[in-house]
GROMACS .gro file of C-alpha atoms in nm:
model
  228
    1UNK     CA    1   0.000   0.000   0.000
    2UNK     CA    2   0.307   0.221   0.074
    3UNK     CA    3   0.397   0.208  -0.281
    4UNK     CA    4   0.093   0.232  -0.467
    5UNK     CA    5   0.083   0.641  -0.483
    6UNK     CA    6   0.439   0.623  -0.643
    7UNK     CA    7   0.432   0.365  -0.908
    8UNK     CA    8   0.420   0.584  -1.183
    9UNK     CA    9   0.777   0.737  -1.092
   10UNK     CA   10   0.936   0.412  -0.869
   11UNK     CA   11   1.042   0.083  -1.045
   12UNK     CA   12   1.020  -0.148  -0.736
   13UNK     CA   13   1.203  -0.435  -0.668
   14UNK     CA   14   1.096  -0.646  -0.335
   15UNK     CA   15   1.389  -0.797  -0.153
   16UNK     CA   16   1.291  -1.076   0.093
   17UNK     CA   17   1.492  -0.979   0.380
   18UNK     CA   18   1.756  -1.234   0.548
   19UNK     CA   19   1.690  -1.379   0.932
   20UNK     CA   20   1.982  -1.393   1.110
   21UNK     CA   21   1.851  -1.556   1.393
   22UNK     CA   22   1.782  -1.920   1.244
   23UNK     CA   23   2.132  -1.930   1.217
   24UNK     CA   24   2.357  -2.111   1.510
   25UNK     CA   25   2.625  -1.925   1.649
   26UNK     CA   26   2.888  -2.140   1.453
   27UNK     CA   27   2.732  -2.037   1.125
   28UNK     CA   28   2.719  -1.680   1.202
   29UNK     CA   29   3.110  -1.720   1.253
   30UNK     CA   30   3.107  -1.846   0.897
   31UNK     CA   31   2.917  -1.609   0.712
   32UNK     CA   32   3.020  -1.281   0.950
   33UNK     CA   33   3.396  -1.163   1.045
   34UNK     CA   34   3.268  -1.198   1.441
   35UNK     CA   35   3.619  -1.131   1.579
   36UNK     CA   36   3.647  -0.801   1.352
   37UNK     CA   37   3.315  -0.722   1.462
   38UNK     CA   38   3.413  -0.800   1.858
   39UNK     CA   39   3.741  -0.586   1.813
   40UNK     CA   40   3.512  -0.264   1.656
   41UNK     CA   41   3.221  -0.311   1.916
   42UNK     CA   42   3.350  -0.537   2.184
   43UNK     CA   43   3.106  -0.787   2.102
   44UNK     CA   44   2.993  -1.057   1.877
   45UNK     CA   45   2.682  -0.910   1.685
   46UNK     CA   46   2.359  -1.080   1.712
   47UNK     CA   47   2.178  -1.341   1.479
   48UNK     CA   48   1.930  -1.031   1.421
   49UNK     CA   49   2.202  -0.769   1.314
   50UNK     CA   50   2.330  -1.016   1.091
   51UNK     CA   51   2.033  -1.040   0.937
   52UNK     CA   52   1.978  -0.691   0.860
   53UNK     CA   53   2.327  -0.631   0.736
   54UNK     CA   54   2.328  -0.927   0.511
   55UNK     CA   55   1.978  -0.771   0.358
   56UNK     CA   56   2.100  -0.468   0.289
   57UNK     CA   57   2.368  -0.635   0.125
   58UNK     CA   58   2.164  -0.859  -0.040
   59UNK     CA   59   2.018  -0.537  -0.199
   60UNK     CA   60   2.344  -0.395  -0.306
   61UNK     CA   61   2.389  -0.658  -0.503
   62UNK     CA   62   2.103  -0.670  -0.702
   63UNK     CA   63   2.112  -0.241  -0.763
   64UNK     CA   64   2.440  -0.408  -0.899
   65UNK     CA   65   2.338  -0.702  -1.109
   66UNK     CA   66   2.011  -0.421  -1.224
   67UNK     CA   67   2.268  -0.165  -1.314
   68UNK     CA   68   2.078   0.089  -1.134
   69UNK     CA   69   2.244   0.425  -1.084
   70UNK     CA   70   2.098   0.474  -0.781
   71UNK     CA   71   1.787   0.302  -0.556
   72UNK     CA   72   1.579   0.439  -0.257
   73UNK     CA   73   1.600   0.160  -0.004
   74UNK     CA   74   1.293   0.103   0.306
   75UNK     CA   75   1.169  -0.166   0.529
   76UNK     CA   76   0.823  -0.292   0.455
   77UNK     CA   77   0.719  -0.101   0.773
   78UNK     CA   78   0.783   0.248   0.739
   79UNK     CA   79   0.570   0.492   0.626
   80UNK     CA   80   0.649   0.895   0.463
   81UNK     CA   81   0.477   1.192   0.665
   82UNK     CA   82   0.155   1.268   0.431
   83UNK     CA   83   0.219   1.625   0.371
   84UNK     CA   84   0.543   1.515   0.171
   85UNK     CA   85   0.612   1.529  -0.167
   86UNK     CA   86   0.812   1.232  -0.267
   87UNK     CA   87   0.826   1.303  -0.577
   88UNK     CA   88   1.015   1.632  -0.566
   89UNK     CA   89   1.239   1.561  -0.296
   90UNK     CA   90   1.342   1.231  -0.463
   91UNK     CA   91   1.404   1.421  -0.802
   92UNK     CA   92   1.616   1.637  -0.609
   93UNK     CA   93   1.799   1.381  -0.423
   94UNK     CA   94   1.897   1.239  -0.762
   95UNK     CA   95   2.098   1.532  -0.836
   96UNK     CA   96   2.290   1.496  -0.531
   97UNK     CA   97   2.337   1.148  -0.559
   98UNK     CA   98   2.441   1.152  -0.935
   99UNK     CA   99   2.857   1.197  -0.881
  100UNK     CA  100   3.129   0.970  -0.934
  101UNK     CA  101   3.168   0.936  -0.525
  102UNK     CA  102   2.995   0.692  -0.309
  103UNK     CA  103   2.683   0.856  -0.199
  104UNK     CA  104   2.419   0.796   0.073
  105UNK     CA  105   2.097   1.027   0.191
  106UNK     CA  106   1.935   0.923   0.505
  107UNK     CA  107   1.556   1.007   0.478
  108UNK     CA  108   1.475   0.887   0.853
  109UNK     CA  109   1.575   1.052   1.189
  110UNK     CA  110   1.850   1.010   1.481
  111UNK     CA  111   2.153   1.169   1.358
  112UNK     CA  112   2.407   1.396   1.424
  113UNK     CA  113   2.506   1.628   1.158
  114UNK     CA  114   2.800   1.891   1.148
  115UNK     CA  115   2.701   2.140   0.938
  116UNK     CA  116   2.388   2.172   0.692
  117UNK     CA  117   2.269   2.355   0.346
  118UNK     CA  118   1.910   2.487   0.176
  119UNK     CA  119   1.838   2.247  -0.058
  120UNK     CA  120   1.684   2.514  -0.346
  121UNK     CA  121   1.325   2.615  -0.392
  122UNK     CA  122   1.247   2.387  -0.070
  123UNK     CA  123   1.233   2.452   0.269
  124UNK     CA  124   1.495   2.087   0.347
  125UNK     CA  125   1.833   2.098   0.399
  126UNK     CA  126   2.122   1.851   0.311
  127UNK     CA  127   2.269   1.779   0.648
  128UNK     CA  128   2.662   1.635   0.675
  129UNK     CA  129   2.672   1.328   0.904
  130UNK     CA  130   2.875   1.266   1.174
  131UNK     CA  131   2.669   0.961   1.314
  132UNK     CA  132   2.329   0.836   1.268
  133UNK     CA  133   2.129   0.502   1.402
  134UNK     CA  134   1.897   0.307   1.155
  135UNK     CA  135   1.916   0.174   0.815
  136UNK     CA  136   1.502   0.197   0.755
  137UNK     CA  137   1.523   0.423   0.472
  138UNK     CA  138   1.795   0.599   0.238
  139UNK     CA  139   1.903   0.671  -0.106
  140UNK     CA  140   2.232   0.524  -0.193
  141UNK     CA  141   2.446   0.542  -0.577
  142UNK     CA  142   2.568   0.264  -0.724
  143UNK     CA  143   2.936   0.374  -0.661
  144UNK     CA  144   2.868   0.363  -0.261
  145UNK     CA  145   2.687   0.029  -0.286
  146UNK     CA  146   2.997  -0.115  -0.492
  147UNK     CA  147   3.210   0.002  -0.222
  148UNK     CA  148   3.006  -0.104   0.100
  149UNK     CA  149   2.987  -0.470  -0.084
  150UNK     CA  150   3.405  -0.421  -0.092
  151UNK     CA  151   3.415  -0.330   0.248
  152UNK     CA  152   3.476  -0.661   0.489
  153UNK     CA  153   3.174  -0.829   0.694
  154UNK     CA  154   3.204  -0.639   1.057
  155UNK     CA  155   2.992  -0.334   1.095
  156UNK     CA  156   2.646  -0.289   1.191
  157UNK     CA  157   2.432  -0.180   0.877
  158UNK     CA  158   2.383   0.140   1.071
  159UNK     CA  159   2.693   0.248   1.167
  160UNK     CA  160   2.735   0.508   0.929
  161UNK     CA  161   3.031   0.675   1.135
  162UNK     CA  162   3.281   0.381   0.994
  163UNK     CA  163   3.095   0.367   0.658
  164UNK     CA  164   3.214   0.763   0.667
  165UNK     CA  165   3.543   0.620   0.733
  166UNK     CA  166   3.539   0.433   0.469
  167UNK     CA  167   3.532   0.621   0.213
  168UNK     CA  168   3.141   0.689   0.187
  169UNK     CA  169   2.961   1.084   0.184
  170UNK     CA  170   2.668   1.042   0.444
  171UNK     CA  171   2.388   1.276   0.444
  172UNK     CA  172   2.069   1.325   0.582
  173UNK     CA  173   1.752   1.500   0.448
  174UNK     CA  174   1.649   1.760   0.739
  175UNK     CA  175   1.375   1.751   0.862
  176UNK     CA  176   1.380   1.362   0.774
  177UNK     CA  177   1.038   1.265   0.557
  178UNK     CA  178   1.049   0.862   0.671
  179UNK     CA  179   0.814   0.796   0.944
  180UNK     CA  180   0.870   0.645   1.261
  181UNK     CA  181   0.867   0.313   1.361
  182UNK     CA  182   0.834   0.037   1.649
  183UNK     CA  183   1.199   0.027   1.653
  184UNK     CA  184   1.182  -0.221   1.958
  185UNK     CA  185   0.967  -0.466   1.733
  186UNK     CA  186   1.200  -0.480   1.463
  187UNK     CA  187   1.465  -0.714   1.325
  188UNK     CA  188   1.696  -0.406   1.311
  189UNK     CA  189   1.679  -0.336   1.712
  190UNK     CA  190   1.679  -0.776   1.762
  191UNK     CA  191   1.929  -0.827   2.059
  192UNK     CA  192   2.143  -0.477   1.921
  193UNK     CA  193   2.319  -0.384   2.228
  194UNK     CA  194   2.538  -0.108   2.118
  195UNK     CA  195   2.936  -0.134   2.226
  196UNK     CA  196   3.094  -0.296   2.570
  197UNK     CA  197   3.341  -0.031   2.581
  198UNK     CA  198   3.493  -0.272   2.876
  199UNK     CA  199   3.594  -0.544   2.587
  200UNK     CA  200   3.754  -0.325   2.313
  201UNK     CA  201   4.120  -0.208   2.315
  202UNK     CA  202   4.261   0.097   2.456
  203UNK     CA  203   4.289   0.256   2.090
  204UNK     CA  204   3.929   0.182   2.056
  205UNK     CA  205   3.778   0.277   2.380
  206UNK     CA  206   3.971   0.629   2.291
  207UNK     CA  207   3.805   0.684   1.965
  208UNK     CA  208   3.465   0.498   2.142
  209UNK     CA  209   3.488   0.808   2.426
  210UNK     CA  210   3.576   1.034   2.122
  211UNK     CA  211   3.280   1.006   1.905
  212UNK     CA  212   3.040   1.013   2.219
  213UNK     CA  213   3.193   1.328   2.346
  214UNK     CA  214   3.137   1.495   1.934
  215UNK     CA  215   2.767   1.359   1.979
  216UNK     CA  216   2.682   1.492   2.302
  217UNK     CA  217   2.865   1.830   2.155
  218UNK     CA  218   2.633   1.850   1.814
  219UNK     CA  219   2.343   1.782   2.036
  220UNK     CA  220   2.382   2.090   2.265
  221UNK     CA  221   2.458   2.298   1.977
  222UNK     CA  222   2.120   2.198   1.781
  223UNK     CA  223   2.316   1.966   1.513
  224UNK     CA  224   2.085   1.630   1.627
  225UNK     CA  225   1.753   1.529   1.448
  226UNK     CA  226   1.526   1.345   1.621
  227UNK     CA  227   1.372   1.006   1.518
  228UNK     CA  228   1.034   1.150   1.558
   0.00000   0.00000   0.00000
C-alpha cells in the first residue's frame, strides 16, 4: 500500500529480507567476520544484526546485477509523513546522488550532523553526518553500494560513522520525511546492544569516548535530528 501512490515514478524491486537468527552461532562465525566485529564493538553481533546487514547487502547486489544508478532503499514497515512530496524531494535527491563518489541520503531521523545547506526552492536541507542510528530508509548510488559490498563483513548496517570512514559521503535529508517506527519490534533493534566499551582495546575505547563526546557536543549545539 506504501507504494501504490508512487508507481508511476518508482520501479520497485521487493527484496525478501535475510533472518539472522535461524542461524547457530557457529554459522554466524562463517558467514560474518565476528572477531572483527568483537574488536570494533567489543562484542559478537547478534543473529538479528546479521540479518539486517546481510539484507541490505543482499540489496546492493542486485542495484548491482540491475545496473541501477541509484535506488531508494525502506523496510516494509515504514511509512512517509503525508504532507510530503516524494516526488520532488526524490528528483532532487537524484541530483545529489548523481557523482562519481559513493553517496548515501538518510531520509529517517537520529543523527548527528556537522554542518547543513538549503536544498533550493524547498524549505529541506542537506545535512553532513557525523553519526546516525537506523538503516530503515535511504538513497544510496551505485558507486557507494559497490564500495560497501568491498568493504569486509564487521559493521552494523547502521553504523554510518565507519561507513564515513570508509570512504562513503553520508547525508541526511532535514527535517527527515520517513516515518517512525516500532523500533523495539523490529529485526533491526533484535538483541542490538550497542558497544561494551569494557571489551575493546585501549585505541578503541579512545576513539569509542571520542565520538560520544562529538555527539553529546552536536546535540547541545542543535546539530541532532530526532527520530520522531
Amino acid at each position: 500500500n506504501l507504494l501504490i501512490p508512487y508507481n508511476d515514478f518508482l520501479d520497485v524491486h521487493f527484496v525478501e529480507a535475510v533472518d539472522g537468527r535461524q542461524f547457530s552461532d557457529e554459522q554466524l562465525s562463517k558467514i560474518w567476520n565476528q572477531e572483527a566485529t568483537y574488536k570494533n564493538y567489543g562484542r559478537y553481533m547478534k543473529g538479528g544484526e546479521i540479518g539486517v546487514s546481510l539484507s541490505n547487502r543482499k540489496c546492493y547486489g542486485e542495484m548491482i546485477k540491475n545496473n541501477d544508478e541509484m535506488a531508494l532503499f525502506f523496510e516494509d514497515d515504514v511509512a512517509f509523513k503525508d504532507d510530503v512530496d516524494l516526488r520532488k524531494i526524490l528528483s532532487l535527491l537524484v541530483n545529489v546522488l548523481r557523482t562519481e563518489k559513493p553517496t548515501v541520503v538518510l531520509l529517517s531521523g537520529s543523527y548527528w550532523f556537522t554542518s547543513s545547506k538549503k536544498i533550493s526552492g524547498t524549505d529541506y536541507q542537506l545535512a553532513s553526518v557525523f553519526e546516525a542510528m537506523g538503516a530503515m530508509s535511504y538513497m544510496i548510488n551505485q558507486v557507494a553500494a559497490r564500495k560497501m559490498l568491498s568493504v569486509e563483513k564487521k559493521y552494523l548496517a547502521d553504523d554510518w560513522y565507519n561507513w564515513r570512514k570508509n570512504g562513503i559521503k553520508v547525508y541526511a535529508l532535514r527535517p527527515h520525511i520517513a516515518g517512525d517506527m516500532d523500533l523495539f519490534g523490529s529485526v533491526i533493534a533484535a538483541g542490538s546492544e550497542g558497544w561494551k566499551r569494557e571489551n575493546l582495546s585501549f585505541k578503541n575505547k579512545i576513539r569509542a569516548y571520542y565520538r560520544g563526546i562529538i555527539r553529546r557536543y552536536l546535540g547541545s549545539t542543535g546539530h541532532w535530528e530526532a527520530r520522531k
